[in-house]
CSV table of C-alpha atoms in Angstrom, one decimal:
chain,number,residue,atom,x,y,z
A,267,MET,CA,-37.6,42.8,29.7
A,268,PRO,CA,-41.0,43.2,31.4
A,269,GLU,CA,-42.2,40.2,33.5
A,270,ASP,CA,-45.1,39.4,31.2
A,271,GLU,CA,-42.7,39.1,28.2
A,272,HIS,CA,-40.6,36.6,30.2
A,273,THR,CA,-43.8,34.6,30.9
A,274,LEU,CA,-44.5,34.7,27.2
A,275,ILE,CA,-41.2,33.2,26.2
A,276,ASP,CA,-41.6,30.5,28.9
A,277,GLN,CA,-44.7,29.3,27.1
A,278,VAL,CA,-42.8,28.7,23.8
A,279,PRO,CA,-41.2,25.3,23.2
A,280,ARG,CA,-37.6,25.3,24.3
A,281,THR,CA,-36.3,24.4,20.8
A,282,LEU,CA,-38.0,27.5,19.4
A,283,ARG,CA,-37.1,30.1,22.0
A,284,SER,CA,-34.0,31.3,20.1
A,285,GLU,CA,-36.3,32.3,17.3
A,286,VAL,CA,-38.9,34.1,19.2
A,287,GLN,CA,-37.0,36.6,21.3
A,288,VAL,CA,-39.1,39.6,22.2
A,289,ALA,CA,-37.7,42.9,20.9
A,290,ARG,CA,-37.4,45.7,23.5
A,291,GLU,CA,-37.9,48.5,21.1
A,292,GLY,CA,-41.6,49.3,20.7
A,293,ASN,CA,-42.5,46.3,22.9
A,294,ARG,CA,-43.1,44.3,19.7
A,295,ALA,CA,-42.4,40.6,19.4
A,296,ARG,CA,-40.0,39.4,16.7
A,297,ARG,CA,-41.8,37.4,14.1
A,298,THR,CA,-40.4,34.1,12.9
A,299,PRO,CA,-40.9,32.6,9.4
A,300,THR,CA,-42.9,29.3,9.5
A,301,LEU,CA,-44.3,26.7,7.2
A,302,THR,CA,-47.6,25.0,8.2
A,303,GLN,CA,-49.0,21.9,6.5
A,304,VAL,CA,-52.5,22.6,5.2
A,305,THR,CA,-52.8,19.2,3.4
A,306,GLY,CA,-50.9,16.0,3.7
A,307,PRO,CA,-50.3,13.4,6.4
A,308,GLU,CA,-49.4,15.9,9.2
A,309,ARG,CA,-52.0,18.6,8.7
A,310,GLY,CA,-51.6,21.5,11.1
A,311,ALA,CA,-48.0,20.6,11.9
A,312,PHE,CA,-45.6,23.5,11.4
A,313,VAL,CA,-41.9,24.2,11.4
A,314,CYS,CA,-39.9,27.3,12.2
A,315,ILE,CA,-37.2,28.5,9.7
A,316,GLU,CA,-34.0,29.4,11.6
A,317,TYR,CA,-32.1,32.7,11.1
A,318,SER,CA,-28.9,30.9,10.3
A,319,SER,CA,-26.8,29.8,7.4
A,320,ARG,CA,-28.3,26.3,7.5
A,321,ALA,CA,-31.1,25.5,5.0
A,322,LEU,CA,-34.3,23.6,5.9
A,323,PHE,CA,-34.8,20.6,3.5
A,324,MET,CA,-38.2,19.2,2.5
A,325,GLY,CA,-38.9,15.9,1.0
A,326,ARG,CA,-39.7,12.2,1.6
A,327,ASP,CA,-36.2,11.3,2.8
A,328,ASP,CA,-35.8,10.6,6.5
A,329,ALA,CA,-32.8,12.9,6.6
A,330,CYS,CA,-35.0,15.9,5.6
A,331,ASP,CA,-35.9,18.5,8.2
A,332,LEU,CA,-39.5,18.6,7.1
A,333,ILE,CA,-40.6,15.1,6.1
A,334,LEU,CA,-43.6,15.1,3.7
A,335,ASP,CA,-44.6,11.5,3.3
A,336,ASP,CA,-46.5,11.7,0.1
A,337,PRO,CA,-45.8,9.9,-3.2
A,338,SER,CA,-45.9,13.1,-5.1
A,339,VAL,CA,-43.0,14.5,-3.1
A,340,SER,CA,-39.4,13.8,-4.2
A,341,ARG,CA,-36.9,12.4,-1.7
A,342,ARG,CA,-35.1,15.8,-1.5
A,343,HIS,CA,-37.7,18.1,-3.1
A,344,SER,CA,-36.9,21.7,-2.1
A,345,ARG,CA,-35.2,23.8,0.5
A,346,VAL,CA,-35.9,27.0,2.4
A,347,TYR,CA,-33.2,29.3,3.8
A,348,ILE,CA,-32.7,32.9,5.0
A,349,ASP,CA,-30.7,35.1,2.6
A,350,SER,CA,-28.7,37.3,4.9
A,351,THR,CA,-26.9,39.0,2.1
A,352,PRO,CA,-26.6,42.8,2.8
A,353,GLY,CA,-29.6,44.5,1.3
A,354,GLN,CA,-31.8,41.4,1.3
A,355,SER,CA,-33.4,42.1,4.7
A,356,ASN,CA,-33.2,38.4,5.7
A,357,ALA,CA,-35.4,37.4,2.8
A,358,VAL,CA,-36.8,33.8,3.1
A,359,ILE,CA,-35.9,31.9,-0.1
A,360,LEU,CA,-37.6,28.8,-1.4
A,361,GLN,CA,-35.7,26.7,-3.9
A,362,ASP,CA,-36.7,23.7,-5.9
A,363,LEU,CA,-34.1,20.9,-6.0
A,364,GLY,CA,-34.9,19.5,-9.4
A,365,SER,CA,-38.0,17.7,-8.1
A,366,THR,CA,-40.1,15.4,-10.2
A,367,ASN,CA,-43.5,17.2,-9.7
A,368,GLY,CA,-42.2,20.8,-9.0
A,369,THR,CA,-42.5,23.4,-6.3
A,370,LEU,CA,-45.2,26.1,-6.7
A,371,VAL,CA,-45.9,29.4,-5.0
A,372,ASN,CA,-49.5,30.6,-5.2
A,373,GLY,CA,-50.1,28.3,-8.1
A,374,LYS,CA,-47.0,29.2,-10.2
A,375,GLU,CA,-44.1,26.8,-10.6
A,376,VAL,CA,-40.8,28.3,-9.4
A,377,GLU,CA,-37.1,27.3,-9.3
A,378,LYS,CA,-36.4,30.0,-6.7
A,379,ALA,CA,-38.7,32.5,-5.0
A,380,VAL,CA,-38.8,35.0,-2.1
A,381,LEU,CA,-41.6,34.0,0.2
A,382,LYS,CA,-44.1,36.5,1.6
A,383,HIS,CA,-46.5,36.2,4.5
A,384,GLY,CA,-49.6,34.2,3.4
A,385,ASP,CA,-48.0,32.6,0.4
A,386,ARG,CA,-49.3,29.1,-0.5
A,387,VAL,CA,-46.5,26.7,-1.3
A,388,HIS,CA,-47.1,23.4,-3.1
A,389,VAL,CA,-44.4,20.7,-2.6
A,390,GLY,CA,-45.7,18.1,-5.0
A,391,ASP,CA,-49.3,17.7,-4.0
A,392,VAL,CA,-48.7,18.8,-0.4
A,393,LEU,CA,-49.9,22.3,0.4
A,394,LEU,CA,-48.1,24.5,3.0
A,395,ARG,CA,-48.7,28.0,4.1
A,396,PHE,CA,-45.9,30.4,4.8
A,397,GLU,CA,-46.4,32.8,7.7
A,398,MET,CA,-44.5,35.2,9.9
A,399,LEU,CA,-45.6,34.3,13.5
A,400,ASP,CA,-45.0,36.0,16.8
A,401,PRO,CA,-44.3,34.1,20.1
A,402,VAL,CA,-48.0,34.0,21.0
A,403,ASP,CA,-48.9,32.5,17.6
A,404,ILE,CA,-46.2,29.9,17.9
A,405,ALA,CA,-47.1,28.9,21.4
A,406,TYR,CA,-50.7,28.6,20.5
A,407,ARG,CA,-50.0,26.5,17.3
A,408,ASP,CA,-47.7,24.2,19.2
A,409,GLY,CA,-50.4,23.6,21.8
A,410,VAL,CA,-53.0,22.9,19.2
A,411,VAL,CA,-50.8,20.5,17.4
A,412,ARG,CA,-50.0,18.6,20.6
A,413,LYS,CA,-53.7,18.4,21.5
A,414,VAL,CA,-54.6,17.1,18.1
A,415,ARG,CA,-51.9,14.5,18.2
A,416,ASP,CA,-52.9,13.4,21.7
A,417,ALA,CA,-56.5,13.0,20.5
A,418,GLU,CA,-55.4,11.1,17.5
A,419,CYS,CA,-53.1,8.7,19.3
A,420,ASP,CA,-54.0,5.7,21.5
A,421,PRO,CA,-51.9,6.3,24.6
A,422,LEU,CA,-51.3,2.6,25.4
A,423,THR,CA,-50.3,1.3,21.9
A,424,GLN,CA,-49.1,4.6,20.4
A,425,LEU,CA,-51.2,3.7,17.3
A,426,LEU,CA,-53.8,6.0,15.8
A,427,SER,CA,-57.1,6.1,17.6
A,428,ARG,CA,-60.4,5.9,15.7
A,429,THR,CA,-60.4,9.7,15.8
A,430,GLY,CA,-56.9,9.8,14.2
A,431,MET,CA,-58.0,7.3,11.5
A,432,GLU,CA,-60.9,9.5,10.5
A,433,ALA,CA,-58.5,12.4,10.1
A,434,HIS,CA,-55.8,10.5,8.1
A,435,LEU,CA,-57.7,7.9,6.1
A,436,PRO,CA,-59.4,10.3,3.6
A,437,ILE,CA,-55.9,11.8,2.8
A,438,LEU,CA,-54.4,8.4,2.1
A,439,LEU,CA,-57.4,7.2,0.0
A,440,GLN,CA,-57.4,10.4,-2.0
A,441,SER,CA,-53.7,10.1,-2.7
A,442,CYS,CA,-54.1,6.4,-3.9
A,443,GLU,CA,-57.1,7.3,-6.0
A,444,SER,CA,-55.4,10.2,-7.7
A,445,GLN,CA,-52.4,8.1,-8.6
A,446,GLY,CA,-54.3,4.9,-9.5
A,447,ARG,CA,-52.6,2.9,-6.7
A,448,PRO,CA,-54.3,0.0,-4.9
A,449,VAL,CA,-55.0,0.0,-1.2
A,450,SER,CA,-55.7,-2.9,1.2
A,451,ALA,CA,-57.0,-3.2,4.7
A,452,VAL,CA,-55.8,-5.8,7.3
A,453,MET,CA,-58.0,-6.4,10.4
A,454,VAL,CA,-56.0,-7.9,13.3
A,455,ASP,CA,-57.6,-9.5,16.4
A,456,LEU,CA,-55.7,-11.0,19.3
A,457,ASP,CA,-56.9,-14.6,20.0
A,458,HIS,CA,-58.4,-15.5,23.4
A,459,PHE,CA,-57.4,-12.1,24.8
A,460,LYS,CA,-60.1,-12.2,27.4
A,461,GLN,CA,-58.2,-15.2,28.9
A,462,VAL,CA,-55.1,-13.1,29.3
A,463,ASN,CA,-57.0,-10.6,31.4
A,464,ASP,CA,-58.9,-13.2,33.4
A,465,ASN,CA,-55.9,-15.4,34.2
A,466,LEU,CA,-53.0,-12.9,34.5
A,467,GLY,CA,-54.8,-9.6,35.1
A,468,HIS,CA,-55.3,-6.4,33.2
A,469,VAL,CA,-51.6,-5.3,33.7
A,470,ALA,CA,-50.6,-8.3,31.7
A,471,GLY,CA,-53.3,-7.5,29.1
A,472,ASP,CA,-52.0,-4.0,28.8
A,473,GLU,CA,-48.5,-5.3,28.3
A,474,VAL,CA,-49.7,-7.6,25.5
A,475,LEU,CA,-51.5,-4.7,23.8
A,476,ARG,CA,-48.5,-2.4,24.1
A,477,ILE,CA,-46.1,-4.9,22.6
A,478,ALA,CA,-48.6,-5.8,19.8
A,479,GLY,CA,-48.9,-2.1,19.0
A,480,GLY,CA,-45.2,-1.8,18.8
A,481,LEU,CA,-45.0,-4.7,16.5
A,482,LEU,CA,-47.5,-3.2,14.1
A,483,ARG,CA,-45.9,0.2,14.2
A,484,THR,CA,-42.5,-1.2,13.2
A,485,THR,CA,-44.1,-3.4,10.5
A,486,VAL,CA,-45.9,-0.8,8.4
A,487,ARG,CA,-44.4,2.0,6.4
A,488,ARG,CA,-44.7,5.6,7.2
A,489,GLU,CA,-47.3,6.2,4.5
A,490,ASP,CA,-49.5,3.4,5.9
A,491,ILE,CA,-52.0,3.7,8.7
A,492,ALA,CA,-52.0,1.6,11.9
A,493,VAL,CA,-55.0,2.0,14.2
A,494,ARG,CA,-56.2,0.5,17.5
A,495,TYR,CA,-59.6,-0.2,16.1
A,496,GLY,CA,-61.2,-1.7,19.3
A,497,GLY,CA,-60.2,-3.3,22.5
A,498,GLU,CA,-57.9,-6.0,21.2
A,499,GLU,CA,-58.6,-5.3,17.5
A,500,PHE,CA,-56.3,-3.4,15.2
A,501,LEU,CA,-56.6,-2.1,11.6
A,502,LEU,CA,-53.8,-1.5,9.0
A,503,VAL,CA,-54.4,0.4,5.8
A,504,LEU,CA,-51.7,-0.3,3.3
A,505,ALA,CA,-51.2,2.2,0.5
A,506,GLY,CA,-50.1,0.7,-2.8
A,507,ALA,CA,-50.7,-2.9,-1.6
A,508,ARG,CA,-52.6,-5.5,-3.6
A,509,ARG,CA,-54.4,-8.3,-1.8
A,510,LEU,CA,-51.4,-10.7,-2.2
A,511,HIS,CA,-48.9,-8.3,-0.7
A,512,ALA,CA,-51.3,-7.5,2.2
A,513,ARG,CA,-51.7,-11.2,2.9
A,514,LEU,CA,-47.9,-11.7,3.0
A,515,LEU,CA,-47.6,-8.8,5.4
A,516,ALA,CA,-50.4,-10.3,7.5
A,517,GLU,CA,-48.5,-13.6,7.7
A,518,ARG,CA,-45.3,-11.8,8.8
A,519,ILE,CA,-47.3,-10.1,11.6
A,520,ARG,CA,-48.9,-13.4,12.6
A,521,GLU,CA,-45.6,-15.3,12.8
A,522,ALA,CA,-43.8,-12.4,14.6
A,523,LEU,CA,-46.5,-12.2,17.3
A,524,GLU,CA,-46.6,-16.0,17.7
A,525,ASN,CA,-42.9,-16.0,18.4
A,526,THR,CA,-42.9,-13.0,20.7
A,527,ARG,CA,-41.9,-13.8,24.3
A,528,PHE,CA,-43.0,-11.6,27.3
A,529,ALA,CA,-40.2,-11.2,29.9
A,530,ALA,CA,-42.7,-10.8,32.8
A,531,TYR,CA,-44.8,-13.7,31.7
A,532,PRO,CA,-42.5,-16.5,30.4
A,533,ASP,CA,-45.3,-19.0,29.8
A,534,LEU,CA,-47.5,-16.7,27.9
A,535,GLN,CA,-47.9,-17.1,24.1
A,536,VAL,CA,-50.2,-14.8,22.2
A,537,THR,CA,-51.5,-15.4,18.7
A,538,CYS,CA,-53.7,-13.4,16.3
A,539,SER,CA,-56.1,-13.8,13.5
A,540,LEU,CA,-56.2,-11.5,10.5
A,541,GLY,CA,-58.5,-10.6,7.7
A,542,VAL,CA,-57.3,-9.0,4.4
A,543,ALA,CA,-59.3,-7.1,1.8
A,544,GLU,CA,-58.2,-5.0,-1.2
A,545,ARG,CA,-60.5,-2.1,-1.9
A,546,GLY,CA,-62.6,-2.4,-5.0
A,547,GLU,CA,-62.9,0.5,-7.4
A,548,ALA,CA,-65.0,3.3,-5.8
A,549,GLU,CA,-66.0,0.8,-3.1
A,550,PRO,CA,-67.5,2.5,0.0
A,551,VAL,CA,-65.1,2.4,3.0
A,552,GLU,CA,-67.7,0.7,5.2
A,553,GLU,CA,-68.2,-2.1,2.7
A,554,TRP,CA,-64.5,-2.5,2.3
A,555,PHE,CA,-63.8,-2.8,6.0
A,556,HIS,CA,-66.8,-5.1,6.4
A,557,ARG,CA,-65.2,-7.5,3.9
A,558,ALA,CA,-61.9,-7.4,5.8
A,559,ASP,CA,-63.9,-8.1,9.0
A,560,GLN,CA,-65.7,-11.0,7.4
A,561,ALA,CA,-62.3,-12.5,6.4
A,562,LEU,CA,-61.1,-12.1,10.0
A,563,TYR,CA,-64.1,-14.0,11.3
A,564,ARG,CA,-63.4,-16.8,8.8
A,565,ALA,CA,-59.9,-17.0,10.2
A,566,LYS,CA,-61.4,-17.3,13.7
A,567,GLU,CA,-63.8,-20.0,12.6
A,568,ARG,CA,-61.1,-22.0,10.9
A,569,GLY,CA,-59.0,-22.4,14.0
A,570,ARG,CA,-57.4,-18.9,14.8
A,571,ASN,CA,-53.7,-18.0,14.4
A,572,ARG,CA,-54.2,-17.7,10.7
A,573,SER,CA,-55.0,-15.1,8.0
A,574,GLU,CA,-57.7,-15.1,5.4
A,575,ALA,CA,-58.2,-12.9,2.3
A,576,ALA,CA,-61.6,-11.6,1.1
A,577,PRO,CA,-62.4,-12.0,-2.6
A,578,MET,CA,-62.6,-8.9,-4.6
A,579,PRO,CA,-66.1,-7.4,-4.9
A,580,ARG,CA,-68.0,-8.2,-8.0
A,581,ARG,CA,-68.3,-5.5,-10.6
A,582,ASP,CA,-71.7,-4.6,-11.9
A,583,SER,CA,-71.8,-5.4,-15.6
């Protein structure tokens, strides 16, 4: 194999190299079947379909190979596999698994279909694109996905950044609106955080932020959004949650943080204040977040280490 082709393979993620071997004959790269998410919570992410007897399962279940965290997707919605039967030329088969909302190829509902390059696949409301990609395409896509994820993620807390929120929030809201589900926001602010930095240093402050971020990540569900909104301020967007449920979650977070102990700083106790707001019908996002922020400031004014819920906005008669 020429040296430049070895270099090409080295650029491809290790887990994919078995699927992107470069063919000697004609100096042409072997193409690999892939599915790329066009809409949904992980837009731009893609998966390669292996040339093996094992099928790739898609759905909301954590055990699926391609997890599509959208309420319109069944737990085990569909599967994709390579038909290596003689005469089939390794056809890529998409099969619906009796899903609630169906599997579509180019707008037509199917039980089983052979996929072709460029096909549009709907798994519930999530749109994917089927493509045959060569090693250069795969390496490029993988690099783009990693750059996008890095830009969307706060490196210290591993929560979404404001940039990440702007990418994911419209998808969550559109999903809730289309299904008539409520959605609530929780603003979280660490109490007296400046004193932690002033008295113990920024290393201690970073440790507090890291642990607080981990607590929020493990508290919310996969369909929710957790954001580092500012320096020591966080935002949770809870799909399907009414104000009462969001307030209960806020209290769980408050109690958990109050009871957290820091190994390197045994005398340190950190608390937080929280503001909750359920979004009103067609309420602008800025007004909704402002109401949550106002509830947060009421919690601060009333002594900190507490949560407050904003009243629902008035409806114009």
